[in-house]
mmCIF file of C-alpha atoms in Angstrom:
data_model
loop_
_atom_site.group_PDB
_atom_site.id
_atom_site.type_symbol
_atom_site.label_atom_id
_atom_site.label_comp_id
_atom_site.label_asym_id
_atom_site.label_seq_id
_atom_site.Cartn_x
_atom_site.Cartn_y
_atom_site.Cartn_z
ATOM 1 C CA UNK A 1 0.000 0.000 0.000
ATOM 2 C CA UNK A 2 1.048 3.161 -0.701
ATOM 3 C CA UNK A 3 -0.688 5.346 1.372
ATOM 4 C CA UNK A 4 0.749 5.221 4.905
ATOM 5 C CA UNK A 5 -1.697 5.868 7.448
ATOM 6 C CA UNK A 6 -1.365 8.580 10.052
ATOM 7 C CA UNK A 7 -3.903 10.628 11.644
ATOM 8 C CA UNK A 8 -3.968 13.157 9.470
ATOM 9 C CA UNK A 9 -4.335 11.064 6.243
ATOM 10 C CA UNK A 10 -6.619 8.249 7.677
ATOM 11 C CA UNK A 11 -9.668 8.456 5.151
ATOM 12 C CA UNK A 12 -7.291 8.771 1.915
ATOM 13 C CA UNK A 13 -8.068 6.070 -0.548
ATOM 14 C CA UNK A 14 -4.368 3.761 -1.301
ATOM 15 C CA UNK A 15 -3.065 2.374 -3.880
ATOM 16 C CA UNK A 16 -4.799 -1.260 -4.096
ATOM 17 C CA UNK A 17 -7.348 -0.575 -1.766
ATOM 18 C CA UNK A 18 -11.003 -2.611 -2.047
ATOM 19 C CA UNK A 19 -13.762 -0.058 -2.438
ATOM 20 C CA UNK A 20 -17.554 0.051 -2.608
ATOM 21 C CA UNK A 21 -18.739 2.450 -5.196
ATOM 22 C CA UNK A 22 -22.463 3.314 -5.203
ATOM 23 C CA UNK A 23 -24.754 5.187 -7.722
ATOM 24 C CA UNK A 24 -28.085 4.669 -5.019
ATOM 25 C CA UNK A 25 -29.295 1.754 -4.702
ATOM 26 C CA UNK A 26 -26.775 0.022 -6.681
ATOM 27 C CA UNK A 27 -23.240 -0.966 -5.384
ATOM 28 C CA UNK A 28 -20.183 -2.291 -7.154
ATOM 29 C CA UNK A 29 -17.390 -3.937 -5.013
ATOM 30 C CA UNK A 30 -13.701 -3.432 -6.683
ATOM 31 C CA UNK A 31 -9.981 -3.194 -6.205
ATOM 32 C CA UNK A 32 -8.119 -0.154 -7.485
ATOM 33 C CA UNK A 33 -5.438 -0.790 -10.043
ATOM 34 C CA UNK A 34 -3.961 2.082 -11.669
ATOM 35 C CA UNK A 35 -4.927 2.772 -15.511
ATOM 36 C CA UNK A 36 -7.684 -0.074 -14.851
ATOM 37 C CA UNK A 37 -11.154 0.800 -16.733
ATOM 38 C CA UNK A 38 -14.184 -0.143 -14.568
ATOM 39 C CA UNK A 39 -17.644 -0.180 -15.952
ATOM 40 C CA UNK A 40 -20.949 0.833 -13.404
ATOM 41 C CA UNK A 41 -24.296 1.274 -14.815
ATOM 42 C CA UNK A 42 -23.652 1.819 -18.374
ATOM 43 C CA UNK A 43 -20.725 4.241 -17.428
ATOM 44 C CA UNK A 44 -17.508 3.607 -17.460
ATOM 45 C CA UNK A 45 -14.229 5.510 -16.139
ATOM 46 C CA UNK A 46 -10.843 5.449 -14.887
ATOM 47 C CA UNK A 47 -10.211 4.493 -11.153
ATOM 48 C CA UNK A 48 -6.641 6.211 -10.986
ATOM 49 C CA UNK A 49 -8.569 9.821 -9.939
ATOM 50 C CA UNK A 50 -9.909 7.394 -6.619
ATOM 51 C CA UNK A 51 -6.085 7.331 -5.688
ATOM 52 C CA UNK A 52 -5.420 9.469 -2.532
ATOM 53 C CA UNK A 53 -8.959 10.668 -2.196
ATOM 54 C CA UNK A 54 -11.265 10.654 0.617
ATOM 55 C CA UNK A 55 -13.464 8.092 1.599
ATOM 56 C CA UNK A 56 -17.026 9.504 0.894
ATOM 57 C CA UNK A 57 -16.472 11.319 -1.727
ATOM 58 C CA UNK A 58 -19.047 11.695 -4.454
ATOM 59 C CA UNK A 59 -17.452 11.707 -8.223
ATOM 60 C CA UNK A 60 -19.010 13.108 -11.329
ATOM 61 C CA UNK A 61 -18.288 10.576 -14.459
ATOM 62 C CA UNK A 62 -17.314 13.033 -17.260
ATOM 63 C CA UNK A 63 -16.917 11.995 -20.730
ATOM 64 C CA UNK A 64 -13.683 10.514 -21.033
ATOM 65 C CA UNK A 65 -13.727 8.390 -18.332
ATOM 66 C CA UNK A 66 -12.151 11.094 -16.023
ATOM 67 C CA UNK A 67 -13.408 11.597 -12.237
ATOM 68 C CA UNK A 68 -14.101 14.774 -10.752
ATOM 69 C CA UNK A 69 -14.986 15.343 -7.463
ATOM 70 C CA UNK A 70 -18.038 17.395 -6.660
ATOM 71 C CA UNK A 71 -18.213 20.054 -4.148
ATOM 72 C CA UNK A 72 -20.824 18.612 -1.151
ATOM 73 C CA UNK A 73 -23.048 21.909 -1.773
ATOM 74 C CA UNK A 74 -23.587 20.456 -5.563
ATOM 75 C CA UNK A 75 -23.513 16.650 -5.071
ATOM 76 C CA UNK A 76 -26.554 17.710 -2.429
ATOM 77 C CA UNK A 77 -28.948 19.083 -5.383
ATOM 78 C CA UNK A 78 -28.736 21.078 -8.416
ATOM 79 C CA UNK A 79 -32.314 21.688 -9.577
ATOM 80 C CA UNK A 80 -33.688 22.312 -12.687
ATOM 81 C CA UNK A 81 -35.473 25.628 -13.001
ATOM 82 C CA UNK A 82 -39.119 24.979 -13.757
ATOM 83 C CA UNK A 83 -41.381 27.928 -14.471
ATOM 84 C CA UNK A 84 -44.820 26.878 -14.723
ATOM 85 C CA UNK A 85 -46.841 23.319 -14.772
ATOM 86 C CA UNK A 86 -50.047 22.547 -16.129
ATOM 87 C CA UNK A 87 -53.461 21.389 -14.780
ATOM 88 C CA UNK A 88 -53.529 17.908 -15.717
ATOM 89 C CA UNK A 89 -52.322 15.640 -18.419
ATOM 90 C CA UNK A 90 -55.244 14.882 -20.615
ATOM 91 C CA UNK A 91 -54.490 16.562 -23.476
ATOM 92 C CA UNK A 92 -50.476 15.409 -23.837
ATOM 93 C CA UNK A 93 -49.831 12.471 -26.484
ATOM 94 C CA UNK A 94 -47.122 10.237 -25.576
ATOM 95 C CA UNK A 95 -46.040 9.614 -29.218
ATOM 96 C CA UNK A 96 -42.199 10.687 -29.200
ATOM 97 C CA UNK A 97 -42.881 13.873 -31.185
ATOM 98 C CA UNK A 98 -43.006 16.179 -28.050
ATOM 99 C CA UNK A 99 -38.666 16.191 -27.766
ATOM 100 C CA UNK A 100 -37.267 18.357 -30.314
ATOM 101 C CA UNK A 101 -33.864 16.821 -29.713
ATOM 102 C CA UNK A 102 -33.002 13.789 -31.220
ATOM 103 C CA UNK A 103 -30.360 11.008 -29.891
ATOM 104 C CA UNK A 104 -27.739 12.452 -32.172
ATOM 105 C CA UNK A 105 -27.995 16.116 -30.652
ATOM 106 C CA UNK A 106 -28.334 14.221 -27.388
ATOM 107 C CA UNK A 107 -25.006 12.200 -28.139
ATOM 108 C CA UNK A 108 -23.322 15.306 -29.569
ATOM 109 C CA UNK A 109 -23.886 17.488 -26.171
ATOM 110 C CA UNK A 110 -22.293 14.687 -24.273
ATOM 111 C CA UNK A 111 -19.230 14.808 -26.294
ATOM 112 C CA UNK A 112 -18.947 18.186 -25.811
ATOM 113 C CA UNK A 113 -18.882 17.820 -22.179
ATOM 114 C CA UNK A 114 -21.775 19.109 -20.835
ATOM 115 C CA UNK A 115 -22.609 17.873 -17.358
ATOM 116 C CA UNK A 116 -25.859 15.718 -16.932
ATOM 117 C CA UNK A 117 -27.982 18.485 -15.489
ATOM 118 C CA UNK A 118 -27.404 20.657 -18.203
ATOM 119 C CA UNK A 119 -28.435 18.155 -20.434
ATOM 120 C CA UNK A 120 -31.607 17.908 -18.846
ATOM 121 C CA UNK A 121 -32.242 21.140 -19.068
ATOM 122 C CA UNK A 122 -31.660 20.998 -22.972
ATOM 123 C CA UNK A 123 -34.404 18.243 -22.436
ATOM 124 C CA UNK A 124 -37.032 20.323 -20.808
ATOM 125 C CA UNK A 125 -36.537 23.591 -23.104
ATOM 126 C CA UNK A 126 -37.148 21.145 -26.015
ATOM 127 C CA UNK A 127 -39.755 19.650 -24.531
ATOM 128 C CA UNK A 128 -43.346 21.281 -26.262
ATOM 129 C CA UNK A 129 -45.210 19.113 -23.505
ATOM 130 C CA UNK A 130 -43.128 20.179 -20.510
ATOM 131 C CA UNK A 131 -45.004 23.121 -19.615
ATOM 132 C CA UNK A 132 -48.673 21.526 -19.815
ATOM 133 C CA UNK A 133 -47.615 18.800 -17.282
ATOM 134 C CA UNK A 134 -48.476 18.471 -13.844
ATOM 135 C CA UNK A 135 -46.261 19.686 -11.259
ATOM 136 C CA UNK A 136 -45.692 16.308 -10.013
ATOM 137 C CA UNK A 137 -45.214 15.015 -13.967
ATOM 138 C CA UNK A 138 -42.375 17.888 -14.629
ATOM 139 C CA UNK A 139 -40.873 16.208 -11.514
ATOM 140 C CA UNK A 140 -41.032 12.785 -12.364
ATOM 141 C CA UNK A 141 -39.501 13.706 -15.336
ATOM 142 C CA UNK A 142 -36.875 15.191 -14.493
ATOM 143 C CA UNK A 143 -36.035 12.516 -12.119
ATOM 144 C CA UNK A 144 -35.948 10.046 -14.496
ATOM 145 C CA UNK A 145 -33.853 12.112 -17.080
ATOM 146 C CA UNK A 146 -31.231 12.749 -14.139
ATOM 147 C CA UNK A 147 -31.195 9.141 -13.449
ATOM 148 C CA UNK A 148 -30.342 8.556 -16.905
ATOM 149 C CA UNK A 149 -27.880 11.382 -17.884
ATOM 150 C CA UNK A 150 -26.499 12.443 -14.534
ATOM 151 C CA UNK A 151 -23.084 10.314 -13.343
ATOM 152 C CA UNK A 152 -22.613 10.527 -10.157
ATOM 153 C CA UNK A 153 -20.991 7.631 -7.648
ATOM 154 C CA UNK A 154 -19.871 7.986 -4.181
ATOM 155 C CA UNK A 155 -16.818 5.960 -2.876
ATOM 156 C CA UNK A 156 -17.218 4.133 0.281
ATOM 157 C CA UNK A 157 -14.649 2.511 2.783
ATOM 158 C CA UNK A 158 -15.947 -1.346 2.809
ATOM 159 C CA UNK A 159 -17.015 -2.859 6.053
ATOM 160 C CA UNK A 160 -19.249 -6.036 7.168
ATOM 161 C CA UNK A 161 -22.559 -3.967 6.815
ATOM 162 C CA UNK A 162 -21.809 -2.532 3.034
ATOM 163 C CA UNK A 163 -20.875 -5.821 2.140
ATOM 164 C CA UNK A 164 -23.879 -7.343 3.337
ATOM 165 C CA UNK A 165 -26.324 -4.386 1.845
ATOM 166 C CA UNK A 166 -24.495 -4.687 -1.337
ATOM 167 C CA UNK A 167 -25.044 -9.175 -1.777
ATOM 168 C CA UNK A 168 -29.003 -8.497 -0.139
ATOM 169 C CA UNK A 169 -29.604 -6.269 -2.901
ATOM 170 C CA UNK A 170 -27.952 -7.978 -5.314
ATOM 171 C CA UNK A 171 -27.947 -11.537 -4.558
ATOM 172 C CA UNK A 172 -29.749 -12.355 -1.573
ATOM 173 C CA UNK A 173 -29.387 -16.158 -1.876
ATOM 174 C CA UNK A 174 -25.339 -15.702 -1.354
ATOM 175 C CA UNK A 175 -25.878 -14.696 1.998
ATOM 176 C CA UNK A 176 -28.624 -17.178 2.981
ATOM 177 C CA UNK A 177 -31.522 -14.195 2.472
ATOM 178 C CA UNK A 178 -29.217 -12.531 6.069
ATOM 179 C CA UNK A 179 -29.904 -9.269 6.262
#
């Protein structure tokens, strides 16, 4: 290990060090090997940015597989603005016509680099339906495009109770259905 642990450097993440890393609810167990390439949830990146940071930490996945860490203040919440919601949904056909971006524009603002909430924003501008959903619809929605376009994991220091949330969730049968 490279990391030598004093009191001041307790929490830093060493060299070959087992790791949880969680996107909620999902957790991935691995082992930190320099240039090694993990894939998580349809995202994949780099695990040498891990090195020498602190337990806890939540990363944002950027396009090339780089980590960077996100202040706490914006790994808490950053909102998309909505203006106004309509009265109910009656009215809105679900046909696929409603997004005036299409996967290519979708696929080129990722490779420029933009961060997943701004590409949800993109989505709800271009959205014609956005504005005549319910409140709770416009929220919905933009939970469900953050889920899919936002990157975020969190790096935890592994213990008996992580591993045992992470095989209940994932293969309960492992552990004899133990909680």
């Amino acid at each position: 290990s490279v990391c030598v642990c004093t009191k001041e450097n307790h929490s830093l993440i060493p060299y070959t060090s087992h790791i949880y890393k969680t996107r909620h609810p999902v957790m991935q167990y691995i082992i930190l090997i320099i240039k090694w390439k993990v894939n998580f949830e349809k995202k994949w990146f780099f695990v040498d940015s891990l090195i020498g940071a602190r337990y806890g930490t939540t990363f944002d996945i950027t396009g090339g597989g780089d980590l960077q860490p996100l202040c706490p203040s914006n790994a808490l919440k950053a909102e998309v603005a909505v203006a106004e919601s309509g009265v109910d949904n009656r009215n809105i056909q679900s046909d696929g016509s409603a997004q005036k971006l299409t996967r290519d524009d979708i696929s080129a603002l990722k490779e420029q680099g933009l961060r997943g909430t701004e590409i949800v924003s993109q989505l709800v501008e271009n959205s014609s339906t956005f504005k005549e959903k319910t409140e709770f619809s416009q929220e919905k929605y933009i939970k469900r495009k953050k889920k899919k376009y936002e990157s975020h994991i969190t790096v935890l220091k592994p213990n008996a109770r992580l591993l045992a949330t992470m095989y209940h969730s994932r293969e309960p049968a492992k552990i004899c259905h133990l909680r």
